[in-house]
Amino acid sequence: MAKFMSLHDAISTYVKDGDTVALEGFTHLIPFAAGHEIIRQQKKDLTLVRMTPDLIYDQMIGMGCARKLIFSWGGNPGVGSLHRLRDALEHNWPHSLETIEHSHAAMANAYEAGAAGLPLAVLRGYQGSELPKINPYIRSITCPFTGEELAAIPSIRVDVGIVHAQKADRQGNVLIEGIVGVQKEVVLGARHAIVTVEEIVDDLNNHPNATVLPAWVIDAVVEAPRGAYPSYAYGYYERDNSFYKEWDAIARDREAFLAWINDNVLNVQG
């Protein structure tokens, strides 16, 4: 059953050095506040997993939290590169970073397999792709019924899955509205799950089947208003597009990056 915790206590309790951690949210509801708390607590040697790692992973990688990244498409959406990610790959700053790259479809299938407790996902993707040449975790499997050759990849089951949502009720049930990515699959496949929410309410006022995450699959619920900023939370606030553009210049320069993190993350209470 979900516990109601502070952001500090939830991260301190469930995220350990060396863990495999996924912070998921598609386009909106990206759990920035939780990522910043991981930086503040100086977690290290993490294997970070995420579809479309964007600014929050750029910040975590730049602060040395990650030793490995499992991902599909990494970039600053609509702007360009993630310069802290590039610096780690090209210059080992602040240290080296191992990467495993997948397609979006493969990641989604791997999360779904993990949620089902399966060891692998099978898909038709990767035909004609060169990713199998650089990713040894993409293998072939023959369908026992049709003889068709398919791609097989390991399922994703993380130590800690972290997502952001609009609301939780006082029993810990979570309502997610708007675009839904792989939040349900991440939580169901995780050993521990943390959900940050814009607000905790007495009644979700939702219709049947709308509660994507029931309380019994969540370890910690954290009230974190604007916890997805600068991404957006449907019904609460819009995406800060100007910040995504500003991040490009901040992230290009190591000193500017460290100064921004110091002013906006390390010296800010979670």
Short mmCIF file of C-alpha atoms in Angstrom, two decimals:
data_model
loop_
_atom_site.label_atom_id
_atom_site.label_comp_id
_atom_site.label_asym_id
_atom_site.label_seq_id
_atom_site.Cartn_x
_atom_site.Cartn_y
_atom_site.Cartn_z
CA MET A 1 0.00 0.00 0.00
CA ALA A 2 1.27 3.47 -0.87
CA LYS A 3 2.85 5.63 1.82
CA PHE A 4 2.63 9.40 1.74
CA MET A 5 6.18 10.73 2.03
CA SER A 6 8.24 13.85 1.45
CA LEU A 7 10.23 13.93 -1.78
CA HIS A 8 13.47 13.80 0.21
CA ASP A 9 12.39 10.74 2.19
CA ALA A 10 10.98 8.88 -0.82
CA ILE A 11 14.20 9.24 -2.82
CA SER A 12 16.38 8.54 0.21
CA THR A 13 14.39 5.41 1.09
CA TYR A 14 14.02 3.80 -2.32
CA VAL A 15 16.83 5.02 -4.63
CA LYS A 16 20.20 3.50 -3.79
CA ASP A 17 23.58 3.97 -5.46
CA GLY A 18 23.97 1.46 -8.29
CA ASP A 19 20.21 1.01 -8.82
CA THR A 20 18.48 0.81 -12.18
CA VAL A 21 16.03 3.72 -12.22
CA ALA A 22 13.44 4.86 -14.76
CA LEU A 23 11.89 8.35 -14.68
CA GLU A 24 9.15 8.19 -17.29
CA GLY A 25 6.57 10.55 -18.70
CA PHE A 26 5.80 11.19 -22.32
CA THR A 27 5.86 14.81 -23.56
CA HIS A 28 4.27 15.99 -20.32
CA LEU A 29 4.37 14.79 -16.71
CA ILE A 30 8.16 14.33 -16.83
CA PRO A 31 9.26 13.93 -13.18
CA PHE A 32 11.77 16.79 -12.98
CA ALA A 33 11.34 17.37 -9.23
CA ALA A 34 12.26 13.76 -8.47
CA GLY A 35 15.29 13.96 -10.74
CA HIS A 36 16.45 17.10 -8.98
CA GLU A 37 16.12 15.38 -5.60
CA ILE A 38 18.29 12.52 -6.90
CA ILE A 39 20.90 15.13 -7.85
CA ARG A 40 20.65 16.84 -4.46
CA GLN A 41 21.22 13.52 -2.70
CA GLN A 42 24.23 12.85 -4.96
CA LYS A 43 23.10 9.39 -6.01
CA LYS A 44 25.70 7.72 -8.22
CA ASP A 45 26.40 4.69 -10.43
CA LEU A 46 22.76 4.61 -11.54
CA THR A 47 21.60 2.87 -14.67
CA LEU A 48 19.09 5.36 -16.04
CA VAL A 49 16.32 4.10 -18.30
CA ARG A 50 14.00 6.31 -20.30
CA MET A 51 12.27 6.74 -23.63
CA THR A 52 13.37 10.12 -25.02
CA PRO A 53 15.82 11.15 -22.30
CA ASP A 54 15.68 14.92 -22.33
CA LEU A 55 16.71 17.76 -20.03
CA ILE A 56 16.27 15.97 -16.70
CA TYR A 57 18.59 13.16 -17.77
CA ASP A 58 21.01 15.71 -19.24
CA GLN A 59 21.15 17.29 -15.79
CA MET A 60 21.52 13.98 -13.94
CA ILE A 61 24.25 12.76 -16.31
CA GLY A 62 26.06 16.10 -16.06
CA MET A 63 26.08 15.82 -12.27
CA GLY A 64 27.59 12.34 -12.38
CA CYS A 65 24.56 10.35 -11.22
CA ALA A 66 24.66 7.84 -14.09
CA ARG A 67 27.11 5.19 -15.22
CA LYS A 68 24.81 3.69 -17.87
CA LEU A 69 21.91 4.89 -20.02
CA ILE A 70 19.31 2.63 -21.66
CA PHE A 71 17.24 4.79 -23.97
CA SER A 72 15.46 5.48 -27.25
CA TRP A 73 16.18 8.83 -28.94
CA GLY A 74 18.06 11.30 -26.77
CA GLY A 75 17.77 15.03 -27.39
CA ASN A 76 16.38 18.40 -26.38
CA PRO A 77 12.95 18.18 -28.06
CA GLY A 78 12.57 20.78 -30.77
CA VAL A 79 15.96 22.34 -29.99
CA GLY A 80 18.88 19.95 -30.58
CA SER A 81 21.46 17.93 -28.69
CA LEU A 82 21.79 17.14 -25.02
CA HIS A 83 25.22 18.67 -24.42
CA ARG A 84 25.87 17.11 -21.02
CA LEU A 85 25.09 13.69 -22.51
CA ARG A 86 27.42 14.42 -25.43
CA ASP A 87 30.17 15.62 -23.10
CA ALA A 88 29.97 12.36 -21.15
CA LEU A 89 30.13 10.27 -24.32
CA GLU A 90 32.78 12.29 -26.16
CA HIS A 91 35.01 13.49 -23.28
CA ASN A 92 34.11 11.28 -20.28
CA TRP A 93 32.99 14.35 -18.31
CA PRO A 94 32.24 14.13 -15.46
CA HIS A 95 32.98 10.46 -16.16
CA SER A 96 32.37 7.83 -18.83
CA LEU A 97 28.86 6.70 -19.69
CA GLU A 98 27.82 3.33 -21.14
CA THR A 99 24.82 3.46 -23.48
CA ILE A 100 22.35 0.93 -24.85
CA GLU A 101 20.14 2.37 -27.57
CA HIS A 102 16.77 1.01 -28.65
CA SER A 103 13.86 2.17 -30.79
CA HIS A 104 10.77 3.63 -29.13
CA ALA A 105 8.74 0.55 -30.08
CA ALA A 106 11.32 -1.76 -28.55
CA MET A 107 11.42 0.20 -25.29
CA ALA A 108 7.63 0.19 -25.03
CA ASN A 109 7.52 -3.55 -25.69
CA ALA A 110 10.33 -4.16 -23.15
CA TYR A 111 8.46 -2.20 -20.48
CA GLU A 112 5.26 -4.10 -21.20
CA ALA A 113 7.07 -7.43 -20.96
CA GLY A 114 8.58 -6.33 -17.67
CA ALA A 115 5.17 -5.42 -16.33
CA ALA A 116 3.93 -8.90 -17.24
CA GLY A 117 6.88 -10.55 -15.50
CA LEU A 118 8.26 -11.92 -18.78
CA PRO A 119 12.02 -12.21 -19.46
CA LEU A 120 11.91 -10.79 -22.98
CA ALA A 121 9.88 -8.90 -25.52
CA VAL A 122 9.35 -10.04 -29.12
CA LEU A 123 8.64 -7.61 -31.96
CA ARG A 124 8.85 -7.17 -35.70
CA GLY A 125 10.94 -4.01 -35.41
CA TYR A 126 14.59 -3.53 -36.32
CA GLN A 127 14.23 -5.04 -39.79
CA GLY A 128 16.56 -2.96 -41.98
CA SER A 129 17.88 -1.11 -38.92
CA GLU A 130 21.56 -0.88 -37.99
CA LEU A 131 20.90 -0.72 -34.25
CA PRO A 132 21.44 -4.50 -33.88
CA LYS A 133 25.04 -3.92 -35.02
CA ILE A 134 25.78 -1.74 -31.98
CA ASN A 135 23.34 -3.18 -29.43
CA PRO A 136 24.21 -6.78 -28.44
CA TYR A 137 20.92 -7.06 -26.57
CA ILE A 138 18.95 -7.16 -29.82
CA ARG A 139 18.77 -10.81 -30.85
CA SER A 140 16.74 -12.91 -33.28
CA ILE A 141 14.10 -15.47 -32.41
CA THR A 142 12.10 -17.79 -34.64
CA CYS A 143 8.36 -18.00 -34.13
CA PRO A 144 7.55 -21.67 -33.30
CA PHE A 145 4.21 -21.38 -35.10
CA THR A 146 5.01 -19.54 -38.32
CA GLY A 147 8.79 -19.78 -38.63
CA GLU A 148 9.00 -15.99 -38.91
CA GLU A 149 12.22 -14.41 -37.70
CA LEU A 150 11.53 -11.74 -35.09
CA ALA A 151 13.57 -9.42 -32.88
CA ALA A 152 13.92 -10.28 -29.19
CA ILE A 153 15.13 -7.93 -26.46
CA PRO A 154 15.34 -8.23 -22.66
CA SER A 155 12.34 -6.97 -20.73
CA ILE A 156 12.80 -3.86 -18.61
CA ARG A 157 12.30 -4.33 -14.87
CA VAL A 158 13.86 -1.53 -12.85
CA ASP A 159 14.73 -1.23 -9.18
CA VAL A 160 12.81 2.05 -8.93
CA GLY A 161 10.19 3.45 -11.29
CA ILE A 162 9.35 7.14 -10.88
CA VAL A 163 6.46 8.92 -12.60
CA HIS A 164 4.57 12.18 -12.16
CA ALA A 165 0.77 12.56 -12.30
CA GLN A 166 -1.94 15.11 -11.68
CA LYS A 167 -3.69 13.73 -8.60
CA ALA A 168 -3.68 11.07 -5.92
CA ASP A 169 -6.48 10.44 -3.46
CA ARG A 170 -5.90 9.86 0.24
CA GLN A 171 -5.76 6.10 -0.29
CA GLY A 172 -2.89 6.54 -2.78
CA ASN A 173 -4.76 5.84 -6.01
CA VAL A 174 -3.34 7.93 -8.86
CA LEU A 175 -5.13 9.67 -11.73
CA ILE A 176 -3.20 10.42 -14.92
CA GLU A 177 -4.91 12.56 -17.54
CA GLY A 178 -3.83 13.62 -21.02
CA ILE A 179 -1.15 11.80 -22.99
CA VAL A 180 -0.22 8.56 -21.28
CA GLY A 181 3.12 6.97 -22.07
CA VAL A 182 4.52 3.90 -20.34
CA GLN A 183 3.86 5.04 -16.78
CA LYS A 184 1.66 2.05 -15.93
CA GLU A 185 4.15 -0.44 -17.36
CA VAL A 186 7.11 1.17 -15.54
CA VAL A 187 5.35 1.03 -12.20
CA LEU A 188 4.05 -2.54 -12.64
CA GLY A 189 7.52 -3.78 -13.59
CA ALA A 190 9.42 -1.93 -10.87
CA ARG A 191 10.62 -3.34 -7.57
CA HIS A 192 9.68 -0.01 -5.98
CA ALA A 193 7.53 2.78 -7.40
CA ILE A 194 7.44 6.46 -6.50
CA VAL A 195 4.70 8.72 -7.84
CA THR A 196 4.90 12.49 -7.48
CA VAL A 197 1.62 14.36 -7.96
CA GLU A 198 0.47 17.93 -8.37
CA GLU A 199 -1.98 17.55 -5.49
CA ILE A 200 -3.55 15.09 -3.09
CA VAL A 201 -7.34 15.26 -3.02
CA ASP A 202 -10.18 13.66 -1.10
CA ASP A 203 -11.86 12.27 -4.22
CA LEU A 204 -10.43 11.80 -7.72
CA ASN A 205 -13.93 12.26 -9.20
CA ASN A 206 -12.95 9.91 -11.98
CA HIS A 207 -15.03 7.53 -14.02
CA PRO A 208 -14.63 3.72 -13.91
CA ASN A 209 -11.31 2.41 -15.30
CA ALA A 210 -9.70 5.87 -15.20
CA THR A 211 -7.41 5.13 -12.27
CA VAL A 212 -4.33 3.95 -14.16
CA LEU A 213 -2.26 3.34 -11.02
CA PRO A 214 -4.04 1.86 -7.98
CA ALA A 215 -2.54 2.36 -4.52
CA TRP A 216 -1.47 -1.28 -4.16
CA VAL A 217 1.20 -1.02 -6.90
CA ILE A 218 2.84 2.13 -5.47
CA ASP A 219 5.34 2.40 -2.62
CA ALA A 220 5.44 6.18 -2.15
CA VAL A 221 3.14 9.04 -3.11
CA VAL A 222 4.71 12.50 -2.91
CA GLU A 223 2.88 15.81 -3.26
CA ALA A 224 5.13 17.89 -5.53
CA PRO A 225 3.32 20.88 -7.08
CA ARG A 226 4.85 21.82 -10.46
CA GLY A 227 6.87 18.63 -10.19
CA ALA A 228 6.96 18.25 -13.97
CA TYR A 229 8.11 21.80 -14.77
CA PRO A 230 9.47 22.82 -17.33
CA SER A 231 7.53 20.04 -19.08
CA TYR A 232 3.78 20.43 -18.74
CA ALA A 233 1.05 18.87 -16.66
CA TYR A 234 -2.22 18.71 -18.57
CA GLY A 235 -4.85 20.73 -16.69
CA TYR A 236 -2.28 22.46 -14.43
CA TYR A 237 0.41 24.33 -16.40
CA GLU A 238 1.88 24.53 -19.88
CA ARG A 239 5.32 23.60 -21.17
CA ASP A 240 7.92 26.33 -20.74
CA ASN A 241 9.26 26.28 -24.28
CA SER A 242 11.61 29.20 -23.62
CA PHE A 243 13.45 27.22 -20.98
CA TYR A 244 14.09 24.34 -23.37
CA LYS A 245 15.70 26.87 -25.75
CA GLU A 246 17.69 28.49 -22.92
CA TRP A 247 18.93 25.09 -21.77
CA ASP A 248 20.90 24.67 -25.00
CA ALA A 249 23.25 27.53 -24.10
CA ILE A 250 23.42 26.57 -20.42
CA ALA A 251 24.29 22.95 -21.14
CA ARG A 252 26.94 23.73 -23.77
CA ASP A 253 29.29 25.21 -21.16
CA ARG A 254 30.42 23.19 -18.14
CA GLU A 255 30.78 26.19 -15.85
CA ALA A 256 27.42 27.63 -16.87
CA PHE A 257 25.84 24.23 -16.29
CA LEU A 258 27.35 23.85 -12.82
CA ALA A 259 26.31 27.40 -11.89
CA TRP A 260 22.73 26.72 -13.03
CA ILE A 261 22.56 23.46 -11.06
CA ASN A 262 23.96 25.17 -8.00
CA ASP A 263 21.42 28.00 -8.14
CA ASN A 264 18.36 26.02 -9.24
CA VAL A 265 18.79 22.52 -7.82
CA LEU A 266 21.43 22.16 -5.09
CA ASN A 267 20.42 25.29 -3.21
CA VAL A 268 16.67 24.72 -3.61
CA GLN A 269 14.74 22.70 -1.05
CA GLY A 270 12.87 19.75 -2.54
#
